[in-house]
CSV table of C-alpha atoms and ligand atoms in Angstrom, one decimal:
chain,number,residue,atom,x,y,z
A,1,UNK,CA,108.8,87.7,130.9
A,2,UNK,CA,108.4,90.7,128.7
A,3,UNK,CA,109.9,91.2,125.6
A,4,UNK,CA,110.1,94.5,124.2
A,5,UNK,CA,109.6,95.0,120.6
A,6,UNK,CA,112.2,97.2,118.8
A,7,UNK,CA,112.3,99.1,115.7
A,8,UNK,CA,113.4,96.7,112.6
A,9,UNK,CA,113.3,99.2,109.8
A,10,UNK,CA,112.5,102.4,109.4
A,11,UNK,CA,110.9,103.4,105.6
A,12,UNK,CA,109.9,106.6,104.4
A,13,UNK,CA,106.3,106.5,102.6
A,14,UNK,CA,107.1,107.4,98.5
A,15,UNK,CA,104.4,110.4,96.8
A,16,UNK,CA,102.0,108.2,94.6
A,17,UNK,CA,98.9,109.8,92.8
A,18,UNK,CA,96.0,107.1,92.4
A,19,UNK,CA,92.7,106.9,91.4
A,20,UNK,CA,91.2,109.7,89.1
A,21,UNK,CA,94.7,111.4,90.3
A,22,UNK,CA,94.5,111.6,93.9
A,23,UNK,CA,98.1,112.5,95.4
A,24,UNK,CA,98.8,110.4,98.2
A,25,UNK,CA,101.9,108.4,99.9
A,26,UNK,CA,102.1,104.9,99.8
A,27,UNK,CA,103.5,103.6,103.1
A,28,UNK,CA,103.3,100.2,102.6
A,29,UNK,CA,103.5,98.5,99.3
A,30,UNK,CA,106.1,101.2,98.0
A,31,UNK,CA,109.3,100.2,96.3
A,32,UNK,CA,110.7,100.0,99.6
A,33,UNK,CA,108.2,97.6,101.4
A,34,UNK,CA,105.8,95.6,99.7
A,35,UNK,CA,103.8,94.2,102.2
A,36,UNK,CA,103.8,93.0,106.0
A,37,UNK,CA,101.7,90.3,106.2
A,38,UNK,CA,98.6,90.3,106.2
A,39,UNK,CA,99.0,94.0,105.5
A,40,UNK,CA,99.0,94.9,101.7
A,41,UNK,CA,99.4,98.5,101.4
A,42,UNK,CA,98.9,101.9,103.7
A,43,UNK,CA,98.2,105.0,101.7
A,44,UNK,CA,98.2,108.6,103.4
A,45,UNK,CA,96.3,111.1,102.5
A,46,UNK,CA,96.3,114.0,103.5
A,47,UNK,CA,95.9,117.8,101.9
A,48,UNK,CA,94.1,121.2,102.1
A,49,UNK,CA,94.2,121.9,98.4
A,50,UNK,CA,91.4,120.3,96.7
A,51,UNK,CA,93.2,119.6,92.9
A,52,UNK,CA,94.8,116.8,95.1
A,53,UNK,CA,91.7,115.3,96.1
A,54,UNK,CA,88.5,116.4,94.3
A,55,UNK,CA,88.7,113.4,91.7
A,56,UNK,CA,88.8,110.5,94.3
A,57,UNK,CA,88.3,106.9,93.1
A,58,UNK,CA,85.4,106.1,90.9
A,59,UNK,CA,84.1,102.9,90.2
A,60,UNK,CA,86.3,100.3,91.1
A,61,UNK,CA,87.1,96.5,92.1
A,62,UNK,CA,88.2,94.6,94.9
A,63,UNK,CA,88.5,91.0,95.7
A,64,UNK,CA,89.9,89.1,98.3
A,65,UNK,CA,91.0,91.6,101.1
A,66,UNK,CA,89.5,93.8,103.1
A,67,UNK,CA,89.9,97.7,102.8
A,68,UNK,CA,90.1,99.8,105.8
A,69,UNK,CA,89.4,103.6,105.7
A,70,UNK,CA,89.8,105.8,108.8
A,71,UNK,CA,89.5,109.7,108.3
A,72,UNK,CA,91.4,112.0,110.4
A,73,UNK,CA,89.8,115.4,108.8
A,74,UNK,CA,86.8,115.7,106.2
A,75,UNK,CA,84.5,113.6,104.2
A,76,UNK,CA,84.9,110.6,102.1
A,77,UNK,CA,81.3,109.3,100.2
A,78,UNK,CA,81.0,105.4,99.5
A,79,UNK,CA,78.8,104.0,97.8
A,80,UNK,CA,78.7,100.4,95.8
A,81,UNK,CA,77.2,98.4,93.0
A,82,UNK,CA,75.2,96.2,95.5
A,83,UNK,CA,73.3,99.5,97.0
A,84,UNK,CA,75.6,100.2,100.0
A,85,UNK,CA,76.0,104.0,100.7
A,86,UNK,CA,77.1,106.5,103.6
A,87,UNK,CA,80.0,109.0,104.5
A,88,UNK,CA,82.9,108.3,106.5
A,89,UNK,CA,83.0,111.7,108.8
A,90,UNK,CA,86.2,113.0,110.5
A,91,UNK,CA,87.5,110.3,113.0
A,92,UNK,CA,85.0,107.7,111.6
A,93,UNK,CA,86.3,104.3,110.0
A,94,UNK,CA,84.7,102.0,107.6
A,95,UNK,CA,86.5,98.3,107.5
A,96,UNK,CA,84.9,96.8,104.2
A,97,UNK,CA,85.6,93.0,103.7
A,98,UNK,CA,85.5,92.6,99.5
A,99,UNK,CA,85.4,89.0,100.1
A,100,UNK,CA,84.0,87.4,96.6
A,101,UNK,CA,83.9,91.1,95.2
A,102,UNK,CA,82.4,94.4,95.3
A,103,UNK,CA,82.8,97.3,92.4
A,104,UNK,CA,82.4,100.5,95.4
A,105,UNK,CA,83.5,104.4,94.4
A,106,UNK,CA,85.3,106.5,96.9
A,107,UNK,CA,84.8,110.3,96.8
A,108,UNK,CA,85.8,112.8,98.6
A,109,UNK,CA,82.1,114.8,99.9
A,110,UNK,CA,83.7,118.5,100.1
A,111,UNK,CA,84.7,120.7,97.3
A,112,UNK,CA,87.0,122.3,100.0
A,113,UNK,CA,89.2,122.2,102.8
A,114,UNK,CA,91.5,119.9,104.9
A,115,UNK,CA,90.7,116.2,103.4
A,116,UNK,CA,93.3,113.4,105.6
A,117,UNK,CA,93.5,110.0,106.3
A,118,UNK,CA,94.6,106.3,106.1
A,119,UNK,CA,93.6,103.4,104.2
A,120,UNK,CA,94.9,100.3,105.1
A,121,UNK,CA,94.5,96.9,103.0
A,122,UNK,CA,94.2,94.1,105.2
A,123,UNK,CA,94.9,90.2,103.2
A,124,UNK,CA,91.8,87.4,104.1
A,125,UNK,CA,93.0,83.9,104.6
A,126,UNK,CA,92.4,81.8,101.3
A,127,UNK,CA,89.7,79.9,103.0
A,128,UNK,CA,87.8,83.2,103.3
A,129,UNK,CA,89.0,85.2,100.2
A,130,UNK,CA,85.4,84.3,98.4
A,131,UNK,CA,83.4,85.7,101.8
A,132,UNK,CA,80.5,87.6,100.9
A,133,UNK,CA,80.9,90.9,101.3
A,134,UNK,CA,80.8,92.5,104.8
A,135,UNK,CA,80.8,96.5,105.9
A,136,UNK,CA,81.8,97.4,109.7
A,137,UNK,CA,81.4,101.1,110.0
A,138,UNK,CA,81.9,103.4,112.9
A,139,UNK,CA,81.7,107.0,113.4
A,140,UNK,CA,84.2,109.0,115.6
A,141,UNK,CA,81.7,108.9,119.3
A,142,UNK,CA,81.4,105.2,119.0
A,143,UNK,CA,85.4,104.9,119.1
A,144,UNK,CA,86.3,104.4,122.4
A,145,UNK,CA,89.4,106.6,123.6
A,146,UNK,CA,91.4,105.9,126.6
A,147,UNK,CA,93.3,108.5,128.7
A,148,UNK,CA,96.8,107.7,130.7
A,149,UNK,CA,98.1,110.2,132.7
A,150,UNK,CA,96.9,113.3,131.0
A,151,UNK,CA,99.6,112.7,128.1
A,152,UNK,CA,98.8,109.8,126.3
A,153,UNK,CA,95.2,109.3,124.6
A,154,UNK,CA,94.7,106.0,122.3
A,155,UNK,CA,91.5,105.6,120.1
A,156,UNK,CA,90.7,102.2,120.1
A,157,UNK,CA,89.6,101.6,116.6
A,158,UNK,CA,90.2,97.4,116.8
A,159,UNK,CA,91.9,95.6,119.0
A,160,UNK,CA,91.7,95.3,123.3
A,161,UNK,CA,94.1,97.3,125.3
A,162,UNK,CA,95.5,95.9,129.2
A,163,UNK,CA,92.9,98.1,130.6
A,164,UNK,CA,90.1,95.8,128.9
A,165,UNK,CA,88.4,98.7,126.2
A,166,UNK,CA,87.4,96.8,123.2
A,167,UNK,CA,87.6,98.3,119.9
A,168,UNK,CA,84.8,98.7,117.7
A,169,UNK,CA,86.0,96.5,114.6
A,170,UNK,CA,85.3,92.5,114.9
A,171,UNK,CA,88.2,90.2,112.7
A,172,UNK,CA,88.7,86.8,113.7
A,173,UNK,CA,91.0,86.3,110.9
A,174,UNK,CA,94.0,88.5,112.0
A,175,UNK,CA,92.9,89.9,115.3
A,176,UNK,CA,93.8,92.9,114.8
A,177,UNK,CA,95.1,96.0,116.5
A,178,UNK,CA,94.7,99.4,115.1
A,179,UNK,CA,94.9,102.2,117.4
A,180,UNK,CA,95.4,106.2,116.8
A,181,UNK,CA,97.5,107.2,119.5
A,182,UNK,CA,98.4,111.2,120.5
A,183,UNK,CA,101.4,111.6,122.8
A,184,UNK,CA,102.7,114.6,124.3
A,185,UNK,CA,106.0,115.8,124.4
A,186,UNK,CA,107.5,113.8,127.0
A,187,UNK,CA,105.2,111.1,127.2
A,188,UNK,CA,105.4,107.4,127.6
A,189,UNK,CA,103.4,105.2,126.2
A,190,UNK,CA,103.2,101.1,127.3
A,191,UNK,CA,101.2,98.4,126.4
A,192,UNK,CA,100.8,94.9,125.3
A,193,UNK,CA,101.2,93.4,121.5
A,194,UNK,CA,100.7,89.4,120.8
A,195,UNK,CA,103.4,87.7,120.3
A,196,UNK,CA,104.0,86.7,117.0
A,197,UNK,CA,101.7,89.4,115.4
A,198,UNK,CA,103.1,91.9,113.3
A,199,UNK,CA,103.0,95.7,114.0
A,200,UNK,CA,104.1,98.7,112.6
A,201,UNK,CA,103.5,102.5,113.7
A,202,UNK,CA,103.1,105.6,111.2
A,203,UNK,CA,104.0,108.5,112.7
A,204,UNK,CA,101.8,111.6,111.3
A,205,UNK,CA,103.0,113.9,113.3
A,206,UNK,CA,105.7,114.8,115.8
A,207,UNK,CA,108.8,112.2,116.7
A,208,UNK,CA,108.9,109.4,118.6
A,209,UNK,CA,111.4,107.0,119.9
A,210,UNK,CA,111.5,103.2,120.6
A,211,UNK,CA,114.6,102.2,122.7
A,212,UNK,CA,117.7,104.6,120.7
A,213,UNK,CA,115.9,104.7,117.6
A,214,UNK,CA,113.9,107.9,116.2
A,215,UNK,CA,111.1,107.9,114.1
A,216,UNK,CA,110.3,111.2,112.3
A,217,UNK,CA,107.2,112.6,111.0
A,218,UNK,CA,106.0,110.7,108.0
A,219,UNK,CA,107.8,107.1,108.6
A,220,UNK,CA,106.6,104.3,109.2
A,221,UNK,CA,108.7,101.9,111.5
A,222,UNK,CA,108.6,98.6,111.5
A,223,UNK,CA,108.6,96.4,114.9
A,224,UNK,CA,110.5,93.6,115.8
A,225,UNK,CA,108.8,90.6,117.5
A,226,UNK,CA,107.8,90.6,120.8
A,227,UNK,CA,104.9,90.8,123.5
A,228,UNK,CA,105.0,94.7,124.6
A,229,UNK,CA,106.0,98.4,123.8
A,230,UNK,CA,107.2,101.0,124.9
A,231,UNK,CA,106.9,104.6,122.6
A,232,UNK,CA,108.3,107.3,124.2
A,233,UNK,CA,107.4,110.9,122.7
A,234,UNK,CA,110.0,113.8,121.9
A,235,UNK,CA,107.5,116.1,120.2
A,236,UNK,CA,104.0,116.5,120.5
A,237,UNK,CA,103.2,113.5,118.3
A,238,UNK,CA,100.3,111.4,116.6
A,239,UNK,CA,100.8,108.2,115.4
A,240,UNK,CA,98.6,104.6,114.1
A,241,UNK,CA,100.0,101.4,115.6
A,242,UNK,CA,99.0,98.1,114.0
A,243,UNK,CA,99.5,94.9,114.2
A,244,UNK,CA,98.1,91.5,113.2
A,245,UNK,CA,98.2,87.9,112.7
A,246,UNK,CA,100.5,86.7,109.6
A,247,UNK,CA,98.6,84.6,107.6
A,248,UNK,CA,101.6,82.6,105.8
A,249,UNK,CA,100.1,81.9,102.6
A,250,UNK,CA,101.5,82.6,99.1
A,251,UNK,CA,100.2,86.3,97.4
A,252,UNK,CA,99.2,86.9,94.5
A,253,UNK,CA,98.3,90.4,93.3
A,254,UNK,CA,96.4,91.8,90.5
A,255,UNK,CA,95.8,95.8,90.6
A,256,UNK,CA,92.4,95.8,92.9
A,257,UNK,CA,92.7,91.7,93.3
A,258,UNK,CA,94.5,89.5,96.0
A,259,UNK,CA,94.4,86.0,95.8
A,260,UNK,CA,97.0,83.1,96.4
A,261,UNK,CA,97.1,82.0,92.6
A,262,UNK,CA,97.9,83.7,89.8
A,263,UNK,CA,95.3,81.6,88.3
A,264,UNK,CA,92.9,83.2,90.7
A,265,UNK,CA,93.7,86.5,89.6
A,266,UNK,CA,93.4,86.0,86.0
A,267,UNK,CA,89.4,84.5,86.9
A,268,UNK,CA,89.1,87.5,88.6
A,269,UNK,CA,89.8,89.8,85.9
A,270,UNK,CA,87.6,87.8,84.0
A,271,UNK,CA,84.8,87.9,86.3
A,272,UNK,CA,84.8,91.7,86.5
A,273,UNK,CA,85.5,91.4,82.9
A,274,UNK,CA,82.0,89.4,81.8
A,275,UNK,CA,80.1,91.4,84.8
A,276,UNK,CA,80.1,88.6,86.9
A,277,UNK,CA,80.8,90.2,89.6
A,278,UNK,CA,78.8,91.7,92.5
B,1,FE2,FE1,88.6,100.9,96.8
């Protein structure tokens, strides 16, 4: 039997500036939504002037999630305090797993032009919240895209689709789908979703439809349960869909921290605090 998952609320992302003063627009963990489990917060970025961008995120903390950056246009440099370093290119992604803590800078590697992208935080299961630290990077040609029909292309960032192509990102903890999908005007898109997992889509560009319901450039749409979709494309549109397993466990956050305790979060602070920290 198929159920078909349905749109359960539609939210409009909020203008945010973080960082040094990057403009951005949280998506998820906005006013509006705070979190899908395991999913934290979804920033977009995306801008052609550089004042918005040039500052990025300097020196900075994480602990206990994992940080997912996937660039649709330009250049983001990372580098960290335990001597990691590269550039995530135009349709590259980097999925970092903090685990027990990193201190890692973002920053954006052009003085000019179209700089656009997503980055997603992902929760870690208290039993793996102190992992070590864990990079899974990827550049755009090792991204497996799949083709339907002419009209539909899905890059298969994480995640297996019905036809069997595996995405490039391993996570056991969530299983995880994450797939950039274009759609012509027109088009129909269907495939499979676990049951149980959560998913959302953020639409980027163009307007979709699930069943009656619209989704306009710029909203994220949150999915009802169920094992299968169906997208169907009124514009030209792009879109991420993503979905994962709900780990169940009580949140705590802490700016850059997420733990289950509040407890947790105040050691972390003081870890970072007395340089204890990787
Ligand atoms: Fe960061």
């Amino acid at each position: 039997m198929t159920k078909l998952r349905e749109i359960q609320h539609v939210f409009n992302g909020v203008a945010a500036s973080d960082g040094a003063g990057v403009q951005l627009t949280r998506v998820i963990g906005s006013p509006y939504i705070n979190m899908l489990d395991p999913f934290l917060l979804l920033d977009a970025f995306g801008s052609d002037k550089p004042q918005d961008y040039i500052a990025g995120f300097p020196p900075h903390p994480h602990r206990g999630f994992e940080t997912v950056t996937y660039m649709l246009e330009g250049k983001m440099r990372h580098e960290d305090s335990a001597g990691n370093a590269g550039v995530i290119e135009s349709g590259g992604v980097q999925w970092m797993t903090a685990g027990k803590g990193i201190i890692h800078s973002e920053m954006p590697e052009q003085e000019e032009g179209l700089l656009s992208g997503f980055q997603l935080w992902v929760n870690l299961p208290a039993a793996h919240k102190m992992t070590e630290p864990k990079y899974q990077e990827r550049n755009s040609a090792e991204i497996p895209v799949e083709v339907y029909n002419d009209s539909v292309s899905v890059k298969v960032i994480a995640g297996e689709t019905s036809n069997k192509t595996k995405g490039v990102i391993e996570n056991d903890f969530i299983a995880p789908v994450y797939w950039d999908i274009s759609q012509q005007a027109g088009s129909n898109f269907k495939e499979r979703i676990t049951l149980g997992h959560n998913a959302f889509v953020y639409l980027y560009q163009g307007e979709i439809k699930l069943g009656d319901r619209i989704v306009s450039q710029g909203q994220l749409a949150i999915l009802s349960d169920g094992d299968s979709i169906s997208i169907d494309s009124v514009k030209d549109s792009k879109y991420i869909l993503v979905a994962g397993k709900p780990l169940n466990e009580p949140v705590a956050r802490g700016g850059p921290f997420v733990m289950n305790t509040r407890e947790e979060i105040n050691q972390a602070f003081h870890d970072y605090q007395t340089g204890h920290f990787a």
